[in-house]
Amino acid sequence: MATEMALVKPISKFGTSSPIFSNSRYGKFTTVRMSSTSQSTAKAAAKGGKKAAKTAIKETLLTPRFYTTDFDEMEALFNTEINKNLNQSEFEALLQEFKTDYNQTHFVRNKEFKEAADKIDGPLRQIFVEFLERSCTAEFSGFLLYKELGRRLKKTNPVVAEIFSLMSRDEARHAGFLNKGLSDFNLALDLGFLTKARKYTFFKPKFIFYATYLSEKIGYWRYITIYRHLKENPEYQCYPIFKYFENWCQDENRHGDFFSALLKAQPQFLNDWKAKLWSRFFCLSVYVTMYLNDCQRTAFYEGIGLDTKEFDMHVIIETNRTTARIFPAVLDVENPEFKRRLDKMVEINEQLLAVGETSDIPLVKNLKRIPLIAALASELLATYLMPPIESGSVDFAEFEPQLVY
């Protein structure tokens, strides 16, 4: 589920955290955040050497989420006897795409990875670690959800169930590849620990469809944009994982196409006024989360030769154009007012982060946060209420599997 974004991974409570340190070959320490429940791993990490430190990511509002849903409702939605809108021939065509497994032999590492990681030093090294952590967590989140859906739907709709299982295969492959990347920096995520320790966010099935469709499609545009940029500017190719992004984003695109088919099979999620409101809400959630996340990590994008805000706006615009093919309404992201409001939210978010870094007692910090949170909520509401673009259709041409570049 692409994106270190994930982005569509909305809201949880703030968790306490403490730093964990790993000794690098440069004699310095790279800081990674972990939840307080895994503080015991800090001692092992502090010993240094090549032994990987297994960590969990700090919980914040912008952290990738793990999801669960109403599986009984899911079974009813994909019961062919109940839902006559299910186009089984379309799902069977998609299943063949997934069975082909174009990337079966693609994610093969070589010695370039470790050699490149050893050359990355200073703040950029820490930023790379954070990128790999967040991306790995987002992909693993998708693996868990898709695996469970594949298991639960096996009797109700074997074709759809098998697609979910094959998507979980893709996500597991991505997560494993990213976790191997962390080993280049003498770190590793304990994915088994994450499975048990992370809080799961409950989303109703229709919200899973909206959110995951956007997550996969925005992941496609992020990966393909970075890949194309680095192909044209190889001097910024500082770590070989980016060379894999072209094939990687094909997985994201196929996943997004599948969720598009799922939405078409549930026209009640697309054809009324509530669908328009929810579509805009999830677009706003995904776009704002990505923008705020990335603006906290400009060093990463500058390190690969990108302007963070220009990159994000390109990804948002392209994702929005793709999404307009299926969602009944989308945001007017090409209106200059949209970006102005995003930039204002970045300013407010930076002030919130600054409050968190002060030495004030928790009560004082919370009092200082109140007007800032109110200002952020006001900007979000104003952005949501901007005149939308009416879009989408449930009247589609005969399905033809294809990749969009």
CSV table of C-alpha atoms in Angstrom, one decimal:
chain,number,residue,atom,x,y,z
A,1,MET,CA,0.0,0.0,0.0
A,2,ALA,CA,2.4,2.4,-1.2
A,3,THR,CA,3.4,5.4,0.2
A,4,GLU,CA,5.4,6.0,2.9
A,5,MET,CA,2.4,8.0,2.8
A,6,ALA,CA,0.4,6.3,3.4
A,7,LEU,CA,-1.1,9.0,4.1
A,8,VAL,CA,-4.4,7.6,4.0
A,9,LYS,CA,-3.6,6.4,7.3
A,10,PRO,CA,-5.5,8.9,9.4
A,11,ILE,CA,-5.8,9.5,13.0
A,12,SER,CA,-4.4,7.9,16.2
A,13,LYS,CA,-3.4,9.1,19.6
A,14,PHE,CA,0.1,10.5,20.2
A,15,GLY,CA,2.3,7.9,21.8
A,16,THR,CA,5.4,8.4,24.0
A,17,SER,CA,8.7,7.7,22.5
A,18,SER,CA,12.4,7.5,23.2
A,19,PRO,CA,15.4,7.5,20.8
A,20,ILE,CA,17.2,4.4,19.7
A,21,PHE,CA,20.8,4.7,18.5
A,22,SER,CA,22.7,2.5,16.1
A,23,ASN,CA,26.5,2.7,15.8
A,24,SER,CA,27.5,3.5,12.2
A,25,ARG,CA,30.8,2.9,10.5
A,26,TYR,CA,31.5,6.6,10.8
A,27,GLY,CA,31.6,6.5,14.5
A,28,LYS,CA,28.4,8.5,14.7
A,29,PHE,CA,24.9,7.6,15.8
A,30,THR,CA,21.8,7.6,13.7
A,31,THR,CA,18.6,8.4,15.6
A,32,VAL,CA,15.4,6.4,14.9
A,33,ARG,CA,12.2,6.8,16.9
A,34,MET,CA,10.4,3.9,18.5
A,35,SER,CA,7.4,3.4,20.7
A,36,SER,CA,7.8,3.2,24.4
A,37,THR,CA,6.8,-0.4,24.3
A,38,SER,CA,10.0,-1.4,22.5
A,39,GLN,CA,12.5,0.7,24.5
A,40,SER,CA,14.3,-2.5,25.5
A,41,THR,CA,15.7,-2.8,22.0
A,42,ALA,CA,17.7,0.5,22.6
A,43,LYS,CA,20.3,-1.3,24.7
A,44,ALA,CA,21.0,-3.8,22.0
A,45,ALA,CA,21.2,-1.1,19.3
A,46,ALA,CA,23.5,1.0,21.4
A,47,LYS,CA,26.1,-1.7,21.4
A,48,GLY,CA,26.7,-0.9,17.7
A,49,GLY,CA,28.3,-3.3,15.3
A,50,LYS,CA,26.5,-4.9,12.4
A,51,LYS,CA,23.7,-6.4,14.5
A,52,ALA,CA,20.4,-4.9,13.4
A,53,ALA,CA,18.3,-3.0,15.8
A,54,LYS,CA,14.6,-3.9,15.6
A,55,THR,CA,12.4,-0.9,16.2
A,56,ALA,CA,8.8,0.3,15.9
A,57,ILE,CA,7.8,3.6,14.5
A,58,LYS,CA,6.6,6.4,16.8
A,59,GLU,CA,2.9,6.9,16.6
A,60,THR,CA,1.9,10.4,15.4
A,61,LEU,CA,-1.0,11.8,13.4
A,62,LEU,CA,1.0,11.4,10.3
A,63,THR,CA,2.2,7.8,10.9
A,64,PRO,CA,1.1,5.0,8.5
A,65,ARG,CA,-1.8,3.1,10.1
A,66,PHE,CA,-2.7,-0.6,10.3
A,67,TYR,CA,-6.4,-1.2,9.3
A,68,THR,CA,-9.2,-3.5,10.1
A,69,THR,CA,-12.8,-3.5,8.8
A,70,ASP,CA,-16.2,-5.1,9.0
A,71,PHE,CA,-15.5,-8.4,7.4
A,72,ASP,CA,-19.1,-9.6,7.5
A,73,GLU,CA,-20.1,-6.6,5.5
A,74,MET,CA,-17.3,-7.3,3.1
A,75,GLU,CA,-18.5,-10.8,2.5
A,76,ALA,CA,-22.0,-9.5,1.8
A,77,LEU,CA,-20.7,-6.9,-0.7
A,78,PHE,CA,-18.9,-9.6,-2.7
A,79,ASN,CA,-21.5,-12.3,-2.5
A,80,THR,CA,-22.5,-12.8,-6.1
A,81,GLU,CA,-26.0,-13.9,-5.1
A,82,ILE,CA,-26.6,-10.7,-3.2
A,83,ASN,CA,-24.7,-8.1,-5.4
A,84,LYS,CA,-25.8,-8.4,-9.0
A,85,ASN,CA,-23.4,-5.5,-9.9
A,86,LEU,CA,-20.4,-7.7,-9.6
A,87,ASN,CA,-18.6,-8.0,-12.9
A,88,GLN,CA,-16.9,-11.4,-12.5
A,89,SER,CA,-15.4,-11.3,-16.0
A,90,GLU,CA,-13.6,-8.0,-15.0
A,91,PHE,CA,-12.3,-9.5,-11.8
A,92,GLU,CA,-11.2,-12.6,-13.7
A,93,ALA,CA,-9.2,-10.5,-16.1
A,94,LEU,CA,-7.6,-8.6,-13.2
A,95,LEU,CA,-6.8,-12.0,-11.6
A,96,GLN,CA,-4.9,-13.1,-14.7
A,97,GLU,CA,-2.9,-9.8,-14.5
A,98,PHE,CA,-1.9,-10.6,-10.9
A,99,LYS,CA,-1.2,-14.2,-11.5
A,100,THR,CA,1.3,-13.2,-14.2
A,101,ASP,CA,3.4,-11.7,-11.5
A,102,TYR,CA,5.5,-9.4,-13.6
A,103,ASN,CA,7.8,-8.6,-10.7
A,104,GLN,CA,8.5,-12.1,-9.5
A,105,THR,CA,12.2,-11.8,-10.1
A,106,HIS,CA,12.5,-8.0,-10.0
A,107,PHE,CA,13.3,-7.3,-6.3
A,108,VAL,CA,16.8,-8.8,-6.3
A,109,ARG,CA,19.5,-6.9,-4.3
A,110,ASN,CA,23.1,-6.5,-5.1
A,111,LYS,CA,26.3,-5.2,-3.5
A,112,GLU,CA,25.4,-1.6,-4.6
A,113,PHE,CA,22.9,-1.3,-1.8
A,114,LYS,CA,25.3,-1.6,1.1
A,115,GLU,CA,28.1,0.4,-0.7
A,116,ALA,CA,25.7,3.3,-1.4
A,117,ALA,CA,24.3,3.3,2.2
A,118,ASP,CA,27.8,3.5,3.6
A,119,LYS,CA,28.4,6.7,1.7
A,120,ILE,CA,25.3,8.4,3.0
A,121,ASP,CA,26.2,10.3,6.1
A,122,GLY,CA,24.9,13.1,8.4
A,123,PRO,CA,21.3,14.2,8.4
A,124,LEU,CA,20.6,12.7,5.0
A,125,ARG,CA,21.4,9.2,6.5
A,126,GLN,CA,18.8,9.7,9.2
A,127,ILE,CA,16.2,10.9,6.6
A,128,PHE,CA,16.8,7.8,4.5
A,129,VAL,CA,16.2,5.6,7.5
A,130,GLU,CA,13.0,7.4,8.2
A,131,PHE,CA,11.9,7.0,4.6
A,132,LEU,CA,12.6,3.3,4.6
A,133,GLU,CA,10.9,2.8,8.0
A,134,ARG,CA,7.7,4.6,7.0
A,135,SER,CA,7.5,3.0,3.6
A,136,CYS,CA,8.1,-0.5,5.0
A,137,THR,CA,5.4,0.1,7.6
A,138,ALA,CA,2.9,1.3,5.0
A,139,GLU,CA,3.6,-1.7,2.7
A,140,PHE,CA,3.3,-4.1,5.6
A,141,SER,CA,0.0,-2.5,6.6
A,142,GLY,CA,-1.4,-3.3,3.2
A,143,PHE,CA,-0.1,-6.9,3.4
A,144,LEU,CA,-1.9,-7.5,6.7
A,145,LEU,CA,-5.2,-6.1,5.5
A,146,TYR,CA,-5.1,-7.8,2.0
A,147,LYS,CA,-4.1,-11.1,3.5
A,148,GLU,CA,-7.1,-11.1,5.9
A,149,LEU,CA,-9.5,-10.1,3.2
A,150,GLY,CA,-8.2,-12.9,1.0
A,151,ARG,CA,-8.8,-15.4,3.8
A,152,ARG,CA,-12.3,-14.1,4.7
A,153,LEU,CA,-13.6,-13.9,1.2
A,154,LYS,CA,-12.4,-17.3,0.0
A,155,LYS,CA,-15.8,-19.0,0.2
A,156,THR,CA,-17.9,-16.0,-0.7
A,157,ASN,CA,-16.0,-14.9,-3.9
A,158,PRO,CA,-12.9,-17.0,-4.6
A,159,VAL,CA,-11.8,-14.8,-7.5
A,160,VAL,CA,-11.8,-11.6,-5.5
A,161,ALA,CA,-10.3,-13.4,-2.5
A,162,GLU,CA,-7.4,-14.7,-4.7
A,163,ILE,CA,-6.7,-11.2,-6.0
A,164,PHE,CA,-6.5,-9.9,-2.4
A,165,SER,CA,-4.1,-12.7,-1.6
A,166,LEU,CA,-1.9,-11.9,-4.5
A,167,MET,CA,-1.9,-8.2,-3.6
A,168,SER,CA,-0.8,-9.3,-0.1
A,169,ARG,CA,2.1,-11.1,-1.9
A,170,ASP,CA,3.1,-7.9,-3.6
A,171,GLU,CA,2.9,-5.9,-0.4
A,172,ALA,CA,4.9,-8.5,1.5
A,173,ARG,CA,7.6,-8.4,-1.2
A,174,HIS,CA,7.8,-4.6,-1.0
A,175,ALA,CA,8.0,-4.6,2.8
A,176,GLY,CA,10.7,-7.2,2.8
A,177,PHE,CA,12.7,-5.3,0.2
A,178,LEU,CA,12.5,-2.1,2.2
A,179,ASN,CA,13.4,-3.9,5.4
A,180,LYS,CA,16.4,-5.3,3.7
A,181,GLY,CA,17.3,-1.7,2.8
A,182,LEU,CA,17.2,-0.8,6.5
A,183,SER,CA,19.8,-3.5,7.1
A,184,ASP,CA,22.2,-1.5,4.9
A,185,PHE,CA,22.0,1.1,7.6
A,186,ASN,CA,22.5,-1.5,10.4
A,187,LEU,CA,18.8,-1.4,11.3
A,188,ALA,CA,15.7,-3.5,10.9
A,189,LEU,CA,12.0,-3.3,11.7
A,190,ASP,CA,10.6,-6.2,13.7
A,191,LEU,CA,7.5,-6.8,11.6
A,192,GLY,CA,6.2,-9.5,13.9
A,193,PHE,CA,6.3,-7.1,16.8
A,194,LEU,CA,4.5,-4.5,14.7
A,195,THR,CA,1.7,-7.0,13.9
A,196,LYS,CA,1.0,-7.5,17.6
A,197,ALA,CA,1.8,-4.1,19.1
A,198,ARG,CA,0.3,-1.6,16.7
A,199,LYS,CA,-3.2,-0.2,17.2
A,200,TYR,CA,-5.5,-1.0,14.3
A,201,THR,CA,-7.8,1.7,12.9
A,202,PHE,CA,-11.3,0.5,12.0
A,203,PHE,CA,-12.7,1.7,8.7
A,204,LYS,CA,-16.0,0.7,7.2
A,205,PRO,CA,-15.6,-1.2,3.8
A,206,LYS,CA,-16.5,1.8,1.7
A,207,PHE,CA,-13.9,3.9,3.5
A,208,ILE,CA,-11.3,1.2,2.9
A,209,PHE,CA,-12.1,1.4,-0.8
A,210,TYR,CA,-11.8,5.2,-1.0
A,211,ALA,CA,-8.7,5.3,1.1
A,212,THR,CA,-6.8,2.4,-0.4
A,213,TYR,CA,-7.6,3.4,-4.0
A,214,LEU,CA,-6.1,6.8,-3.3
A,215,SER,CA,-3.1,5.3,-1.4
A,216,GLU,CA,-2.2,3.0,-4.3
A,217,LYS,CA,-2.7,5.6,-7.0
A,218,ILE,CA,-0.7,8.3,-5.2
A,219,GLY,CA,2.0,5.7,-4.5
A,220,TYR,CA,2.1,5.1,-8.3
A,221,TRP,CA,2.6,8.8,-9.1
A,222,ARG,CA,5.2,9.2,-6.3
A,223,TYR,CA,7.3,6.3,-7.5
A,224,ILE,CA,7.1,7.0,-11.2
A,225,THR,CA,7.9,10.7,-10.7
A,226,ILE,CA,11.0,9.9,-8.6
A,227,TYR,CA,12.1,7.2,-11.1
A,228,ARG,CA,11.8,9.5,-14.1
A,229,HIS,CA,13.5,12.3,-12.4
A,230,LEU,CA,16.5,10.2,-11.4
A,231,LYS,CA,16.7,8.6,-14.8
A,232,GLU,CA,17.1,12.1,-16.2
A,233,ASN,CA,19.4,13.2,-13.4
A,234,PRO,CA,21.6,10.2,-12.5
A,235,GLU,CA,24.0,12.3,-10.5
A,236,TYR,CA,21.3,12.2,-7.7
A,237,GLN,CA,21.0,8.4,-7.8
A,238,CYS,CA,22.5,8.1,-4.3
A,239,TYR,CA,20.8,4.8,-3.4
A,240,PRO,CA,19.9,2.0,-5.8
A,241,ILE,CA,16.4,1.3,-4.4
A,242,PHE,CA,15.1,4.1,-6.8
A,243,LYS,CA,16.1,2.0,-9.8
A,244,TYR,CA,13.4,-0.4,-8.9
A,245,PHE,CA,10.6,2.2,-8.7
A,246,GLU,CA,9.4,1.8,-12.3
A,247,ASN,CA,8.4,-1.9,-11.9
A,248,TRP,CA,7.4,-1.2,-8.3
A,249,CYS,CA,4.8,1.4,-9.3
A,250,GLN,CA,3.3,-1.0,-11.8
A,251,ASP,CA,2.2,-3.1,-8.7
A,252,GLU,CA,0.7,0.1,-7.2
A,253,ASN,CA,-1.2,0.8,-10.4
A,254,ARG,CA,-2.6,-2.7,-10.7
A,255,HIS,CA,-3.7,-2.5,-7.0
A,256,GLY,CA,-5.4,0.8,-7.7
A,257,ASP,CA,-7.1,-0.6,-10.8
A,258,PHE,CA,-8.5,-3.4,-8.7
A,259,PHE,CA,-10.0,-1.0,-6.2
A,260,SER,CA,-11.4,1.0,-9.0
A,261,ALA,CA,-13.2,-2.2,-10.1
A,262,LEU,CA,-14.4,-2.8,-6.5
A,263,LEU,CA,-15.9,0.7,-6.4
A,264,LYS,CA,-17.7,0.1,-9.7
A,265,ALA,CA,-19.1,-3.1,-8.3
A,266,GLN,CA,-20.6,-1.0,-5.5
A,267,PRO,CA,-22.3,1.9,-7.3
A,268,GLN,CA,-24.0,3.0,-4.0
A,269,PHE,CA,-20.5,4.2,-3.0
A,270,LEU,CA,-20.3,6.5,-6.0
A,271,ASN,CA,-23.7,7.8,-7.1
A,272,ASP,CA,-25.2,9.9,-4.3
A,273,TRP,CA,-24.4,13.2,-2.5
A,274,LYS,CA,-22.8,11.4,0.5
A,275,ALA,CA,-20.4,9.7,-1.9
A,276,LYS,CA,-19.3,13.1,-3.2
A,277,LEU,CA,-18.7,14.4,0.3
A,278,TRP,CA,-16.7,11.3,1.3
A,279,SER,CA,-14.7,11.4,-1.9
A,280,ARG,CA,-13.6,14.9,-1.3
A,281,PHE,CA,-12.9,14.1,2.4
A,282,PHE,CA,-10.5,11.3,1.5
A,283,CYS,CA,-8.8,13.3,-1.2
A,284,LEU,CA,-8.2,16.1,1.3
A,285,SER,CA,-6.9,13.6,4.0
A,286,VAL,CA,-4.5,12.0,1.6
A,287,TYR,CA,-3.2,15.1,-0.1
A,288,VAL,CA,-2.7,17.1,3.1
A,289,THR,CA,-1.1,14.2,5.0
A,290,MET,CA,1.4,13.7,2.2
A,291,TYR,CA,2.2,17.4,1.9
A,292,LEU,CA,2.7,17.9,5.7
A,293,ASN,CA,4.8,14.7,5.9
A,294,ASP,CA,7.0,15.6,3.1
A,295,CYS,CA,7.5,19.2,4.1
A,296,GLN,CA,8.9,17.8,7.4
A,297,ARG,CA,11.5,15.9,5.4
A,298,THR,CA,12.7,18.3,2.7
A,299,ALA,CA,16.2,17.1,3.2
A,300,PHE,CA,15.3,13.7,1.7
A,301,TYR,CA,13.8,15.2,-1.5
A,302,GLU,CA,16.6,17.8,-1.8
A,303,GLY,CA,19.1,14.9,-1.4
A,304,ILE,CA,17.7,13.4,-4.6
A,305,GLY,CA,17.5,16.7,-6.4
A,306,LEU,CA,13.8,17.5,-6.0
A,307,ASP,CA,11.9,20.5,-4.8
A,308,THR,CA,9.6,19.0,-2.2
A,309,LYS,CA,6.6,21.3,-2.8
A,310,GLU,CA,6.9,21.1,-6.5
A,311,PHE,CA,7.2,17.3,-6.4
A,312,ASP,CA,4.1,17.0,-4.1
A,313,MET,CA,2.0,19.3,-6.2
A,314,HIS,CA,2.8,17.4,-9.3
A,315,VAL,CA,1.9,14.1,-7.6
A,316,ILE,CA,-1.3,15.6,-6.1
A,317,ILE,CA,-2.4,17.0,-9.5
A,318,GLU,CA,-1.8,13.8,-11.4
A,319,THR,CA,-3.4,11.6,-8.7
A,320,ASN,CA,-6.4,13.9,-8.7
A,321,ARG,CA,-6.8,13.6,-12.5
A,322,THR,CA,-6.6,9.9,-12.2
A,323,THR,CA,-9.0,9.8,-9.3
A,324,ALA,CA,-11.5,12.0,-11.2
A,325,ARG,CA,-12.2,9.0,-13.5
A,326,ILE,CA,-13.9,7.1,-10.7
A,327,PHE,CA,-14.7,9.4,-7.7
A,328,PRO,CA,-17.9,11.4,-8.2
A,329,ALA,CA,-16.2,14.6,-7.0
A,330,VAL,CA,-12.7,15.7,-6.4
A,331,LEU,CA,-10.9,18.7,-5.0
A,332,ASP,CA,-9.9,21.6,-7.3
A,333,VAL,CA,-6.2,21.1,-6.6
A,334,GLU,CA,-5.1,23.2,-9.6
A,335,ASN,CA,-6.7,26.2,-8.1
A,336,PRO,CA,-3.8,28.4,-6.7
A,337,GLU,CA,-5.9,28.8,-3.5
A,338,PHE,CA,-5.5,25.1,-2.8
A,339,LYS,CA,-1.7,25.3,-2.7
A,340,ARG,CA,-1.8,28.6,-0.7
A,341,ARG,CA,-3.9,26.8,2.0
A,342,LEU,CA,-1.5,23.8,2.0
A,343,ASP,CA,1.4,26.1,2.6
A,344,LYS,CA,-0.5,27.8,5.5
A,345,MET,CA,-1.1,24.3,7.0
A,346,VAL,CA,2.6,23.6,6.8
A,347,GLU,CA,3.4,26.8,8.7
A,348,ILE,CA,0.9,25.9,11.4
A,349,ASN,CA,2.2,22.3,11.6
A,350,GLU,CA,5.7,23.6,12.1
A,351,GLN,CA,4.5,25.7,15.0
A,352,LEU,CA,2.9,22.7,16.5
A,353,LEU,CA,6.1,20.7,16.2
A,354,ALA,CA,8.0,23.5,17.8
A,355,VAL,CA,5.7,23.5,20.8
A,356,GLY,CA,6.3,19.8,21.2
A,357,GLU,CA,10.1,20.4,21.3
A,358,THR,CA,9.9,23.0,24.1
A,359,SER,CA,10.7,22.2,27.7
A,360,ASP,CA,7.3,23.3,28.9
A,361,ILE,CA,5.2,21.0,31.1
A,362,PRO,CA,2.5,19.0,29.2
A,363,LEU,CA,-0.3,21.2,30.4
A,364,VAL,CA,1.4,24.3,29.1
A,365,LYS,CA,2.2,22.6,25.8
A,366,ASN,CA,-1.4,21.5,25.4
A,367,LEU,CA,-2.7,25.1,26.1
A,368,LYS,CA,-0.3,26.4,23.4
A,369,ARG,CA,-1.5,23.8,21.0
A,370,ILE,CA,-5.2,24.7,21.2
A,371,PRO,CA,-5.1,27.9,19.0
A,372,LEU,CA,-2.8,26.2,16.5
A,373,ILE,CA,-5.0,23.1,16.2
A,374,ALA,CA,-8.0,25.4,15.8
A,375,ALA,CA,-6.2,27.3,13.0
A,376,LEU,CA,-5.2,24.1,11.3
A,377,ALA,CA,-8.8,22.8,11.5
A,378,SER,CA,-10.0,26.1,10.1
A,379,GLU,CA,-7.7,25.8,7.1
A,380,LEU,CA,-8.8,22.2,6.5
A,381,LEU,CA,-12.4,23.1,6.6
A,382,ALA,CA,-11.9,26.1,4.2
A,383,THR,CA,-10.0,23.8,1.8
A,384,TYR,CA,-12.7,21.2,2.0
A,385,LEU,CA,-15.4,23.8,1.3
A,386,MET,CA,-13.7,25.1,-1.9
A,387,PRO,CA,-15.9,24.5,-4.9
A,388,PRO,CA,-15.2,20.9,-6.0
A,389,ILE,CA,-14.9,19.4,-9.5
A,390,GLU,CA,-17.8,17.2,-10.4
A,391,SER,CA,-16.3,14.0,-11.9
A,392,GLY,CA,-16.4,10.3,-12.2
A,393,SER,CA,-18.9,7.9,-13.8
A,394,VAL,CA,-20.3,4.5,-13.1
A,395,ASP,CA,-20.8,4.0,-16.9
A,396,PHE,CA,-17.5,2.5,-18.0
A,397,ALA,CA,-16.3,1.1,-21.2
A,398,GLU,CA,-15.6,-2.6,-21.3
A,399,PHE,CA,-12.6,-3.3,-19.1
A,400,GLU,CA,-9.2,-3.6,-20.6
A,401,PRO,CA,-6.3,-4.1,-18.2
A,402,GLN,CA,-3.6,-1.5,-18.9
A,403,LEU,CA,-0.9,0.6,-17.2
A,404,VAL,CA,-1.0,4.3,-17.2
A,405,TYR,CA,2.3,6.2,-17.7
